[in-house]
XYZ file of N, CA, C and O in Angstrom:
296
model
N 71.890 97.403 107.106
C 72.329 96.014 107.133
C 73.684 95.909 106.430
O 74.156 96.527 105.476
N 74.148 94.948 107.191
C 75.742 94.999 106.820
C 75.857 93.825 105.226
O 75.185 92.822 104.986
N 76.918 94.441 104.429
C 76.487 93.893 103.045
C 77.827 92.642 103.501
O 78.671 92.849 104.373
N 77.708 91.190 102.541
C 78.842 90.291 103.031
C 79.658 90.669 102.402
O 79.475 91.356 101.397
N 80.420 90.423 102.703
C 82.182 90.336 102.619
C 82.359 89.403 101.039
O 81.757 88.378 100.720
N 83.012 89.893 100.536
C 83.383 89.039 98.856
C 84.909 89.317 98.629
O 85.641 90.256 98.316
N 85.008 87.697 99.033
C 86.693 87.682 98.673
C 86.695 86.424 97.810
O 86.238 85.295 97.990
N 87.229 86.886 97.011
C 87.824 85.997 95.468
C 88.913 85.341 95.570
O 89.603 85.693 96.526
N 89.470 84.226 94.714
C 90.900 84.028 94.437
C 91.877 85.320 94.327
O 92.880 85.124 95.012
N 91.885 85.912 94.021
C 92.749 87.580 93.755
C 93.380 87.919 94.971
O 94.552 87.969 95.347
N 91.957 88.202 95.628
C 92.256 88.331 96.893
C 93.095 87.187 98.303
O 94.041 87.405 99.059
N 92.428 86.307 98.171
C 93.084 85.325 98.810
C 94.833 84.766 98.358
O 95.679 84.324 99.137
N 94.950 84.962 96.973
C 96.297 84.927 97.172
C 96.755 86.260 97.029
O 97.753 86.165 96.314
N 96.577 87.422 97.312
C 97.225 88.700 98.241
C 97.212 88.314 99.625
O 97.896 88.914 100.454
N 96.642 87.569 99.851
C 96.449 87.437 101.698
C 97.439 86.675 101.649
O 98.465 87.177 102.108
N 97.574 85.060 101.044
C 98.500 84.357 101.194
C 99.986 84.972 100.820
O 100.943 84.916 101.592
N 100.016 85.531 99.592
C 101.275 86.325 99.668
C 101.623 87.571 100.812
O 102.765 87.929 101.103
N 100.927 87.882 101.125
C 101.624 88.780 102.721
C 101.891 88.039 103.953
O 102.647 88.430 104.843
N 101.139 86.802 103.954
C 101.605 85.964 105.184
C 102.569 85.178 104.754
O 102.977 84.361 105.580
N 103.248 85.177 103.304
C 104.219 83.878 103.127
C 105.507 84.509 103.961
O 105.666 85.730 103.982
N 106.210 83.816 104.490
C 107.899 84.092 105.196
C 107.496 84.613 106.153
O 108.433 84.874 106.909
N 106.099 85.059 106.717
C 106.097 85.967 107.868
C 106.419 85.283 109.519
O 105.509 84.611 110.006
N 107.430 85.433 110.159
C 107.523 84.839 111.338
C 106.823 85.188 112.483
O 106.107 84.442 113.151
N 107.101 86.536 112.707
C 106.526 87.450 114.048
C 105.592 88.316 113.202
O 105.863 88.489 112.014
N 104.632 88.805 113.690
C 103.683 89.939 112.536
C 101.965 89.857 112.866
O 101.257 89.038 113.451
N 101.746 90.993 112.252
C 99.906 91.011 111.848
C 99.681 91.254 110.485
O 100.515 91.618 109.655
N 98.346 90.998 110.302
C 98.409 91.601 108.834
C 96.950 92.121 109.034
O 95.976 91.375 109.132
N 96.910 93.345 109.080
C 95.017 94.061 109.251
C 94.354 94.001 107.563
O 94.718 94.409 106.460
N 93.350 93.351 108.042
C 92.485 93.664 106.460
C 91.388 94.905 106.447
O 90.558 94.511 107.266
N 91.048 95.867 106.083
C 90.324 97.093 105.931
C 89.274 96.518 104.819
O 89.468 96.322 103.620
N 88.131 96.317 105.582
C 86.815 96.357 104.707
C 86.204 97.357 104.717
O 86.240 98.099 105.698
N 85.397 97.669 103.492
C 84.653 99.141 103.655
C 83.150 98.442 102.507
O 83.105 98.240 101.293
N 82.087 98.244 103.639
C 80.594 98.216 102.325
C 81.221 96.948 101.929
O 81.475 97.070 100.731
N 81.751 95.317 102.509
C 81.870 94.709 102.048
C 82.738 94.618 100.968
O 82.412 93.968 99.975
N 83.831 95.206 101.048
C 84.817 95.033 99.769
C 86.130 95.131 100.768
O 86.097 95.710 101.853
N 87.157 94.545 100.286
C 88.473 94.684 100.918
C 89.062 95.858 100.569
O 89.072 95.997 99.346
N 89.550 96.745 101.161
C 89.825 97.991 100.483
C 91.603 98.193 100.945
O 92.242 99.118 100.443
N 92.152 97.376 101.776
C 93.423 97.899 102.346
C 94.028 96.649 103.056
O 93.204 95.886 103.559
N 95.115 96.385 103.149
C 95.866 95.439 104.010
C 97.227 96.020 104.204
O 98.026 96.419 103.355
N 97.334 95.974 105.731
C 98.460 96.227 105.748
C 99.354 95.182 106.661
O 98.762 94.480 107.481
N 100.669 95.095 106.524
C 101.573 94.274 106.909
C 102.717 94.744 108.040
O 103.442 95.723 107.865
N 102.751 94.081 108.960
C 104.010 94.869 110.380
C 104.376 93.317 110.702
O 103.673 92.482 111.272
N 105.587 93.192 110.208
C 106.046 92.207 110.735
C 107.614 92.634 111.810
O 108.495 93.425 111.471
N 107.577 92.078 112.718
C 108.117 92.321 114.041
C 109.842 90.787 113.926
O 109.848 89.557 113.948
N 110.917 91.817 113.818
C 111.898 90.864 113.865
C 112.633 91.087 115.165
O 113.075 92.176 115.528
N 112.729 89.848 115.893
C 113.521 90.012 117.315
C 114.849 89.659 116.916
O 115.262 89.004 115.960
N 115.517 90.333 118.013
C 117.440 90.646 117.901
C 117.859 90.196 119.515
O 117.065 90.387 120.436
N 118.685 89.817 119.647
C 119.328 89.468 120.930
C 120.272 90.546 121.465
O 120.954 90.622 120.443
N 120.774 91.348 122.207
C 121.808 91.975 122.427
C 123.174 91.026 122.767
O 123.064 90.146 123.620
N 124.565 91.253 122.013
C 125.457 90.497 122.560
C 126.620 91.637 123.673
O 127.428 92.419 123.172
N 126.426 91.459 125.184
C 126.809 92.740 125.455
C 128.507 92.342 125.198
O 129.230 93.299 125.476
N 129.177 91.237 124.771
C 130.731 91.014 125.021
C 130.940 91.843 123.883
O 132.168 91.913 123.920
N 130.578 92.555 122.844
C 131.159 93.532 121.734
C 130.535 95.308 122.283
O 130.219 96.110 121.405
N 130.440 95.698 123.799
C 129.910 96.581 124.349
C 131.458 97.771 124.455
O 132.565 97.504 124.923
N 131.072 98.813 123.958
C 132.787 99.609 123.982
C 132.403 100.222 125.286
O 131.234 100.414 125.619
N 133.871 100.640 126.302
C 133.718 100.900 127.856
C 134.645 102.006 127.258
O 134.545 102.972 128.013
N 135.443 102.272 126.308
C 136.323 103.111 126.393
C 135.822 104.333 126.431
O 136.168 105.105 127.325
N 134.690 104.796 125.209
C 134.347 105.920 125.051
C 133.549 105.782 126.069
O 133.365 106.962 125.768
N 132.658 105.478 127.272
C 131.942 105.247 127.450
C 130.344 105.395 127.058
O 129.330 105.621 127.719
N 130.549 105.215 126.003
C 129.069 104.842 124.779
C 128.798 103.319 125.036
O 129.638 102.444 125.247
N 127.330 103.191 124.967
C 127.266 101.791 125.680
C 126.756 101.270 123.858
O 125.758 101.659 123.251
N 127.872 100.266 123.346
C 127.183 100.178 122.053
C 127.257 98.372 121.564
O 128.238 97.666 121.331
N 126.161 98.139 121.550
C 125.621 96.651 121.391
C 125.658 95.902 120.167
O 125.038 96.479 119.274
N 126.423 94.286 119.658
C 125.966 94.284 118.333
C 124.907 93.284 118.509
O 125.009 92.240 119.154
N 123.499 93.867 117.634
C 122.767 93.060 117.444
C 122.158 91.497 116.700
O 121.217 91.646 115.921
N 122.439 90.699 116.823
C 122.132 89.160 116.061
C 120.622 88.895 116.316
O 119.965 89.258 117.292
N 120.207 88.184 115.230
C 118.765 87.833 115.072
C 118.819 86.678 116.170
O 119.757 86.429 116.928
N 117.669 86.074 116.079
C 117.283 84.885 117.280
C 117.557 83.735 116.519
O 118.037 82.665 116.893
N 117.202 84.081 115.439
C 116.566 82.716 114.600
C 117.304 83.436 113.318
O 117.281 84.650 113.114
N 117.807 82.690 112.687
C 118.583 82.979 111.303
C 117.294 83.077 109.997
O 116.219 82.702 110.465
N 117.203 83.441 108.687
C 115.805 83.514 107.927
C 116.071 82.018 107.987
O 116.868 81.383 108.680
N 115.169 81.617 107.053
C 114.709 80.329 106.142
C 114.702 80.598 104.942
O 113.950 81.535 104.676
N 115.240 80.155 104.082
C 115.253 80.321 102.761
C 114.421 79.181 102.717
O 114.576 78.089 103.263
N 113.029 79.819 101.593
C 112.482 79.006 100.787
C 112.436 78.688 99.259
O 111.743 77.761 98.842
């Protein structure tokens, strides 16, 4: 039988602190025997390609990248 899950204040603000600022992302929680044992964090930032800074001379095809969305400062 599966034992419950026990999450505390401690824990819950580790959770809330890995999701704070997160835009794009997952966050996996690893339980083991009812205890939190691991979290991990992949947060995913998208970039636009701008091809008008693309060099033709060398012919190297080279892109500068800009975010979508600028951060947020909180």
């Amino acid at each position: 039988m599966a034992k419950p899950l026990q999450v505390d204040e401690i824990w819950l603000e580790r959770i809330a602190e890995l999701l704070s600022g997160m835009e794009f992302g997952s966050l996996n929680i690893v339980v083991h025997e009812g205890q939190i044992v691991q979290m991990e964090r992949t947060e995913r930032r998208r970039y636009e390609l701008n091809p008008g800074n693309a060099s033709r001379a060398t012919g190297a095809s080279r892109h500068t990248a800009k975010p979508l969305r600028e951060s947020r400062q909180r």
